Tab-separated table of C-alpha atoms in Angstrom:
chain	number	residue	atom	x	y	z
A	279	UNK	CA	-14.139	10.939	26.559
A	280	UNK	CA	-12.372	9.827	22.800
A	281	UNK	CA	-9.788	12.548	22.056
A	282	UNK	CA	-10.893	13.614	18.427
A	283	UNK	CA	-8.362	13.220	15.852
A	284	UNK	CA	-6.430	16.340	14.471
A	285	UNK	CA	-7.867	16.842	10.693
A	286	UNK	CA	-7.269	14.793	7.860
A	287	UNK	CA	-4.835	17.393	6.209
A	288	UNK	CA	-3.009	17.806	9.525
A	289	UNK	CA	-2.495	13.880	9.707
A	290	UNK	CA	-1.364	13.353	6.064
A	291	UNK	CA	1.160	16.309	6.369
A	292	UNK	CA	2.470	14.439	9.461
A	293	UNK	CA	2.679	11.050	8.184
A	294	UNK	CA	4.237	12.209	5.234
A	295	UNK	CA	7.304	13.380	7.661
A	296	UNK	CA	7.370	9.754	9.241
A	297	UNK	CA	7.481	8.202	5.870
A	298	UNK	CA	10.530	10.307	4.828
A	299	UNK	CA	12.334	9.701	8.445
A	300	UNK	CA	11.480	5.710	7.480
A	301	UNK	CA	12.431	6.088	4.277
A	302	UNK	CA	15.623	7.423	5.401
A	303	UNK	CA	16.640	4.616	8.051
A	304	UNK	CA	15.591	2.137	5.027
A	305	UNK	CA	18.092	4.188	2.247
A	306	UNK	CA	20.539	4.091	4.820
A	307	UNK	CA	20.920	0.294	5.736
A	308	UNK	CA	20.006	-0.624	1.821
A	309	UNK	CA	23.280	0.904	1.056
A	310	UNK	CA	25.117	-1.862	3.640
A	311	UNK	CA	24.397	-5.318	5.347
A	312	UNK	CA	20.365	-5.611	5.309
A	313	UNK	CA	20.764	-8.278	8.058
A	314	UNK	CA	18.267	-10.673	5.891
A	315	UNK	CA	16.472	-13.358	7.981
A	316	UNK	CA	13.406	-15.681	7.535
A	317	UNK	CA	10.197	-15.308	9.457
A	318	UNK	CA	8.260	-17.806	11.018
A	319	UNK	CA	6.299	-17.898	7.559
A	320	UNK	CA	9.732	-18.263	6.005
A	321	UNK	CA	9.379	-14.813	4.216
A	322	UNK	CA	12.192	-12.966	4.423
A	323	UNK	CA	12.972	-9.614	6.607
A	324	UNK	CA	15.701	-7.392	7.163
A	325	UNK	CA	17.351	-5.018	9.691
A	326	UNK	CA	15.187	-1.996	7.151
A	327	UNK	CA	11.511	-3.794	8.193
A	328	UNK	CA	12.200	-3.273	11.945
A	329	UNK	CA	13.951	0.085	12.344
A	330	UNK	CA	11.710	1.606	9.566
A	331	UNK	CA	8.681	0.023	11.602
A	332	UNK	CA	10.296	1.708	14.848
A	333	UNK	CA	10.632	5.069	13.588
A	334	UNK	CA	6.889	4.906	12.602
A	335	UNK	CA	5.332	3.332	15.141
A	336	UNK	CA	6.930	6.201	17.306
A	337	UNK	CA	5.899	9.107	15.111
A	338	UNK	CA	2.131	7.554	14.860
A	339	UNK	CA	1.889	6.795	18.783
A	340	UNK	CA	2.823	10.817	19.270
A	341	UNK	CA	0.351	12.167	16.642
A	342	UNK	CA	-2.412	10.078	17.928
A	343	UNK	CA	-2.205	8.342	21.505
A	344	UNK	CA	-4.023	5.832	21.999
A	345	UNK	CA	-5.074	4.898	18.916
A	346	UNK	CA	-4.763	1.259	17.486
A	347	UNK	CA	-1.482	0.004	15.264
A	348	UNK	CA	-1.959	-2.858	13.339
A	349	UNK	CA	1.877	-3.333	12.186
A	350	UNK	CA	3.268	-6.273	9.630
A	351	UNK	CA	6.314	-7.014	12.393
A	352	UNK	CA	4.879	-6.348	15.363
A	353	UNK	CA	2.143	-8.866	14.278
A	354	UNK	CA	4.516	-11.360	12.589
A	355	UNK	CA	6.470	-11.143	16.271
A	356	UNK	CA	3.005	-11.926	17.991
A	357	UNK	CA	1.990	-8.316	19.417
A	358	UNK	CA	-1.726	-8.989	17.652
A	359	UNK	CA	-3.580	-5.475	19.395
A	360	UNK	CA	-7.773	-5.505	19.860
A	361	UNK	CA	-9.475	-3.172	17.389
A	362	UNK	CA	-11.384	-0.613	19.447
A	363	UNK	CA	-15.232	-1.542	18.412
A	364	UNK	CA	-16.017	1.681	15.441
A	365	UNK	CA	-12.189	3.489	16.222
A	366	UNK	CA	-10.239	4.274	13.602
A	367	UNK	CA	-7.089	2.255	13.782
A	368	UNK	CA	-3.641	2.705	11.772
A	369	UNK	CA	-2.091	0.228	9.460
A	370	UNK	CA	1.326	0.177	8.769
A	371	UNK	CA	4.005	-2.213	6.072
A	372	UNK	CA	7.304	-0.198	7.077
A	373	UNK	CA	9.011	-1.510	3.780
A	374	UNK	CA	6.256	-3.592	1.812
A	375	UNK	CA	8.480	-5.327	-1.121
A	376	UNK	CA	11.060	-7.075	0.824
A	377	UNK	CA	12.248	-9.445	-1.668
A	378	UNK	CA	12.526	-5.979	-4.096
A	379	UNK	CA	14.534	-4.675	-1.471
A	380	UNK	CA	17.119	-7.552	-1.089
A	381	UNK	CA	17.403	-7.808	-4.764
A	382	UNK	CA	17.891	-4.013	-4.705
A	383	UNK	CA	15.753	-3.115	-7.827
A	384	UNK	CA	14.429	-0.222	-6.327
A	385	UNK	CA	10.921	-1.293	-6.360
A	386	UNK	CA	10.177	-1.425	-2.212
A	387	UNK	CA	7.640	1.198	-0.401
A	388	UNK	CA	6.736	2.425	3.177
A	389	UNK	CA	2.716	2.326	3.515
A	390	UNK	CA	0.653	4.361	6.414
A	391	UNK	CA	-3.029	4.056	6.113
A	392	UNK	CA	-5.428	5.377	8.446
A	393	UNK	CA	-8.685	3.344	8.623
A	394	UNK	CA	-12.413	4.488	9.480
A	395	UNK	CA	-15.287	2.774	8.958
A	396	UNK	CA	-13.448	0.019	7.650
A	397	UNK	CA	-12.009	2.108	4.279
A	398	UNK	CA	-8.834	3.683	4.126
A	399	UNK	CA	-9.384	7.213	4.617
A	400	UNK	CA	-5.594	8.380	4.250
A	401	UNK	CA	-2.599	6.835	2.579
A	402	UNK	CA	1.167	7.404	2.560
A	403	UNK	CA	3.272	5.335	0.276
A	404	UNK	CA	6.563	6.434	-0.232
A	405	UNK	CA	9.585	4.736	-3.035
A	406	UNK	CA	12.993	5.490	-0.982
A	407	UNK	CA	15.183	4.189	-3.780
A	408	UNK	CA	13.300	6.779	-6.142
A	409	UNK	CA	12.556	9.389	-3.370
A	410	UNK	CA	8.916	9.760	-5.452
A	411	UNK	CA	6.213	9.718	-2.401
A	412	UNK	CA	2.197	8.842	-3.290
A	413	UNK	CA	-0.889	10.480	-0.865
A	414	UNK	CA	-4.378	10.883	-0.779
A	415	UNK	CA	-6.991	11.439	1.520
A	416	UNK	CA	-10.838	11.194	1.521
A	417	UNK	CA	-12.041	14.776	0.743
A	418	UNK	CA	-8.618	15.968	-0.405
A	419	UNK	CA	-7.803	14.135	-3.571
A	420	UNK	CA	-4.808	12.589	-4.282
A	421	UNK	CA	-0.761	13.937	-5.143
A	422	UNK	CA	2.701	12.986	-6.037
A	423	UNK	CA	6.060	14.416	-5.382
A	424	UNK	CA	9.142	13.276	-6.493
A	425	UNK	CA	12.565	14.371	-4.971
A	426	UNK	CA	11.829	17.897	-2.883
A	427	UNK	CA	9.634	18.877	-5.664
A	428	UNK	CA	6.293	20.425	-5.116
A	429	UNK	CA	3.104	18.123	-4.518
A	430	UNK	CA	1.611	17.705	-7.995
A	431	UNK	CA	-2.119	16.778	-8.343
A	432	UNK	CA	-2.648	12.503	-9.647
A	433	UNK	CA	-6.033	11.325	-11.104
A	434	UNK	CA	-6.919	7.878	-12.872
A	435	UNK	CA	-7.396	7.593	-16.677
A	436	UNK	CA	-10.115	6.433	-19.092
A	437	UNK	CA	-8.348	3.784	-20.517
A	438	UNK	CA	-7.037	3.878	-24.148
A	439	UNK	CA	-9.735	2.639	-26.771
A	440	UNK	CA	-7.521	0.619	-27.883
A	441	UNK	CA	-7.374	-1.731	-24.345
A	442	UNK	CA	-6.137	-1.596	-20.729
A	443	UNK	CA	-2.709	-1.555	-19.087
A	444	UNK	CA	-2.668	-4.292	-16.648
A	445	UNK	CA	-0.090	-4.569	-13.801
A	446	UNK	CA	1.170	-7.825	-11.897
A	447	UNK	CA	3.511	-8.281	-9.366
A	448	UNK	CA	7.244	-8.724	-10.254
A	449	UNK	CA	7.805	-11.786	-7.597
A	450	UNK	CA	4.332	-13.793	-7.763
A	451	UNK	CA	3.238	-15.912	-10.199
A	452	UNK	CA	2.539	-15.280	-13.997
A	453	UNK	CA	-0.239	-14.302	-16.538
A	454	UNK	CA	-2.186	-17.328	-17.121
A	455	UNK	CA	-4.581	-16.716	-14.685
A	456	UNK	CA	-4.547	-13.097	-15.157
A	457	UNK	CA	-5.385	-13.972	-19.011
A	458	UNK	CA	-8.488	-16.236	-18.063
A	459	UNK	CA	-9.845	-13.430	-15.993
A	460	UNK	CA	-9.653	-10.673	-18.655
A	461	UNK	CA	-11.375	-12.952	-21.234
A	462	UNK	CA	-14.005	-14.418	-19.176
A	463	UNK	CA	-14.992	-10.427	-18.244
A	464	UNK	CA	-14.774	-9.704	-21.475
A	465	UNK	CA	-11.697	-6.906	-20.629
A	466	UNK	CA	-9.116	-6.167	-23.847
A	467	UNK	CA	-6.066	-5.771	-22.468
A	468	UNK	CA	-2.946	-3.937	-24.757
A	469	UNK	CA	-0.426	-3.565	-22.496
A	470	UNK	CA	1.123	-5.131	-19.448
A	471	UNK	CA	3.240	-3.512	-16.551
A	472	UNK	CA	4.855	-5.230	-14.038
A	473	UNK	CA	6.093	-3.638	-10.320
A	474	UNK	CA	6.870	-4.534	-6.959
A	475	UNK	CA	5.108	-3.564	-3.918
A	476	UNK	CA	2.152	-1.189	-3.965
A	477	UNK	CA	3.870	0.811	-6.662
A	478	UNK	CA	1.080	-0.943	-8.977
A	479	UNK	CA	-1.866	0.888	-7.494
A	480	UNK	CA	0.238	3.983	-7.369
A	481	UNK	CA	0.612	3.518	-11.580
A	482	UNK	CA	-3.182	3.079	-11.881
A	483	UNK	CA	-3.923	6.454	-9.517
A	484	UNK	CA	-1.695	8.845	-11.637
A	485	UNK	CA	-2.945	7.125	-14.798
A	486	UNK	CA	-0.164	5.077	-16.118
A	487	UNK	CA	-2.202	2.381	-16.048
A	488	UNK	CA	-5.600	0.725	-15.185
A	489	UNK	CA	-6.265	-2.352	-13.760
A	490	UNK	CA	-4.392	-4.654	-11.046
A	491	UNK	CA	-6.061	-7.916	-10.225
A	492	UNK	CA	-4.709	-10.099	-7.288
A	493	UNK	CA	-5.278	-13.193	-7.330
A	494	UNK	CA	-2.884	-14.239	-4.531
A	495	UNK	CA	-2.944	-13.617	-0.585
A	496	UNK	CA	-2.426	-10.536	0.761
A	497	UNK	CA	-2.452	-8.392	3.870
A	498	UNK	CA	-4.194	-5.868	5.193
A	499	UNK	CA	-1.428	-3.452	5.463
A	500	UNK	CA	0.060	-4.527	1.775
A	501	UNK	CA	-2.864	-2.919	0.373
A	502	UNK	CA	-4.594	0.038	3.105
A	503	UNK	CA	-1.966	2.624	2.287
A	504	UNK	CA	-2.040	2.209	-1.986
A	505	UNK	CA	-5.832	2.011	-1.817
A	506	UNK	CA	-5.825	5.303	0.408
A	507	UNK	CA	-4.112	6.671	-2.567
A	508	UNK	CA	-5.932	4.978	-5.508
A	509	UNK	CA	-9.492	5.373	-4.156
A	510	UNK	CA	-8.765	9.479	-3.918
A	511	UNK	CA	-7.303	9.663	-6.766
A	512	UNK	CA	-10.605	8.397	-8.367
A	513	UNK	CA	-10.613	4.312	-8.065
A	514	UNK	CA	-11.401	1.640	-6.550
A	515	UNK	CA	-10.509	-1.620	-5.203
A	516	UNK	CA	-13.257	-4.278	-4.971
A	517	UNK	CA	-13.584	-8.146	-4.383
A	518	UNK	CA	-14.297	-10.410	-7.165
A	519	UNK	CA	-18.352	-10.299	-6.276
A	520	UNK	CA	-17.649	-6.651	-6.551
A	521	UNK	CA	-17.807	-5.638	-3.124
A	522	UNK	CA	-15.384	-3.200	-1.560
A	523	UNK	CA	-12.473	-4.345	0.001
A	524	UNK	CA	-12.690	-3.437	3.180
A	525	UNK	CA	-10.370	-3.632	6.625
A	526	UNK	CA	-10.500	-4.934	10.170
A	527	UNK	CA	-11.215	-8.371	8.978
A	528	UNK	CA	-10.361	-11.707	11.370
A	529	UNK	CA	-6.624	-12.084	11.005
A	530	UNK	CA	-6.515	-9.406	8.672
A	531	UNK	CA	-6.337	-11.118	6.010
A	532	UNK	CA	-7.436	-9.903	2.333
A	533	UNK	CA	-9.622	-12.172	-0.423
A	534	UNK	CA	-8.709	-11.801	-4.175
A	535	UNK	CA	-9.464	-8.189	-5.327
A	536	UNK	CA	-8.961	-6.000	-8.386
A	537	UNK	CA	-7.652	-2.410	-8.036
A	538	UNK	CA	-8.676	-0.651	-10.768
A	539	UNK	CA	-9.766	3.173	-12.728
A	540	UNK	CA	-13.892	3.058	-12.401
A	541	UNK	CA	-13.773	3.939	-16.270
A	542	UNK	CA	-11.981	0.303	-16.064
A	543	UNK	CA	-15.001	-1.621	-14.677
C-alpha cells in the first residue's frame, strides 16, 4: 500500500526548514572559496550546488520515503530516477542562479517544488543573500517573509493602465525578442525589471511586476518551485499556444513559456 503524504501545510512548513538549513550551507561557503567548476554542459557549479543539494535531498528523503527526487546535480552527475506512473515526485535546484552566485550579486535561490498531477502543488524558494523566503501551496495561497519576520500574505496585481512591468533574466540574452513578442500580442509594456534566478516570478506573485516571458531553455526544476509560488499567489505560467506548463516531461526539459498575473493575459 502507497504511504499517503502528510498534508500540504505540514510539507510546506517542513520544506521551509530545509530551505533555511540549505540556505545556510550556501551563505556559509559564499562568504569563502565557492570551489567553481564546469559541468559536462560547461555551466558552471560550485562547492554551494552540492552541499546545499545534500542537505535537501536528506531532509526530503526523511519527510517522505520513498518518494521520487528529480535533482539538477544528481541528474547532471547521471543519477536520472523513474517517475512512479501518477506519484507525486519532488523537484529540487539547490542554488538556481549559479552564475549570480559566483558574481556575488545576491540574486541566487534554493527551489523545492512538490509535483502532482503534473502542476506544482507546493513551492519553496528562498534568497540566502537577502534572507527573504517565497511559498505557496495549492489551497493555501501564497506568503513572504523576510529576515525572522512573520509570514506576510503575496497576491499578483492588475497591471498599471498605463502598461506592464516586464522581467528578463540578468545573464541571458537581451530585449529584442522580448520587444517583438509584446508588439505582435499587442501587450504595452512601461517598465522593465531585470533579476536572476526565479526571483522574477517571485516579483510578479507579490505584485511588483507582471509578466516574464522565456524565450530560452530551461529546466524543470528552474521553474517548479517559482511557479508553486506564482500560480498560488494568483498566476500562471503557460506555453506560447497557451497551454499550461506542465512537469514530468522526457528529459525534463521546458518549451518557451510566459509567467505572468491572469489580469496580464
Amino acid at each position: 500500500m502507497t504511504q499517503a503524504l502528510p498534508s500540504l501545510e505540514t510539507l510546506r512548513d517542513v520544506c521551509t526548514t530545509i530551505a533555511e538549513e540549505a540556505a545556510q550551507e550556501i551563505m556559509r561557503i559564499y562568504a569563502g572559496d565557492h570551489g567553481v567548476r564546469d559541468k559536462d554542459d560547461r555551466s558552471p557549479v560550485t562547492d554551494a550546488d552540492h552541499a546545499a543539494e545534500a542537505v535537501i535531498l536528506a531532509g526530503l528523503r526523511k519527510l517522505t520515503p520513498g518518494l521520487v527526487i528529480i535533482a539538477e546535480e544528481e541528474m547532471a552527475a547521471g543519477r536520472v530516477p523513474t517517475l512512479d506512473d501518477g506519484r507525486p515526485f519532488w523537484l529540487v535546484d539547490p542554488l538556481d542562479g549559479t552564475k549570480e552566485f559566483i558574481k556575488k550579486n545576491g540574486e541566487f535561490t534554493v527551489n523545492i517544488a512538490l509535483v502532482e498531477n503534473g502542476r506544482p502543488a507546493l513551492g519553496i524558494v528562498l534568497a540566502p543573500a537577502t534572507e527573504t523566503l517565497w511559498r505557496g501551496a495549492k489551497g493555501f495561497g501564497a506568503d513572504r517573509r523576510e529576515g525572522k519576520g512573520p509570514f506576510t500574505p503575496i497576491r499578483t496585481r492588475t497591471p498599471p493602465t498605463g502598461g506592464l512591468t516586464a522581467c528578463a533574466s540578468r545573464s541571458h540574452g537581451t530585449f529584442n525578442d522580448l520587444d517583438i513578442w509584446f508588439r505582435n500580442n499587442n501587450l504595452t509594456v512601461a517598465d522593465r525589471v531585470q533579476a536572476g534566478s526565479s526571483l522574477k516570478f517571485c516579483l510578479i506573485a507579490e505584485g511588483q511586476a507582471d509578466i516574464y516571458p522565456r524565450f530560452g531553455p530551461t529546466m524543470e526544476w528552474d521553474t517548479g518551485a517559482a511557479q508553486g509560488v506564482l500560480e498560488a499567489a494568483g498566476g500562471e505560467v503557460v506555453t506560447v499556444d497557451g497551454k499550461p506548463l506542465l512537469y514530468g516531461k522526457p528529459r525534463f526539459a521546458n518549451p518557451h513559456f510566459i509567467a505572468r498575473s491572469l489580469a496580464a493575459r
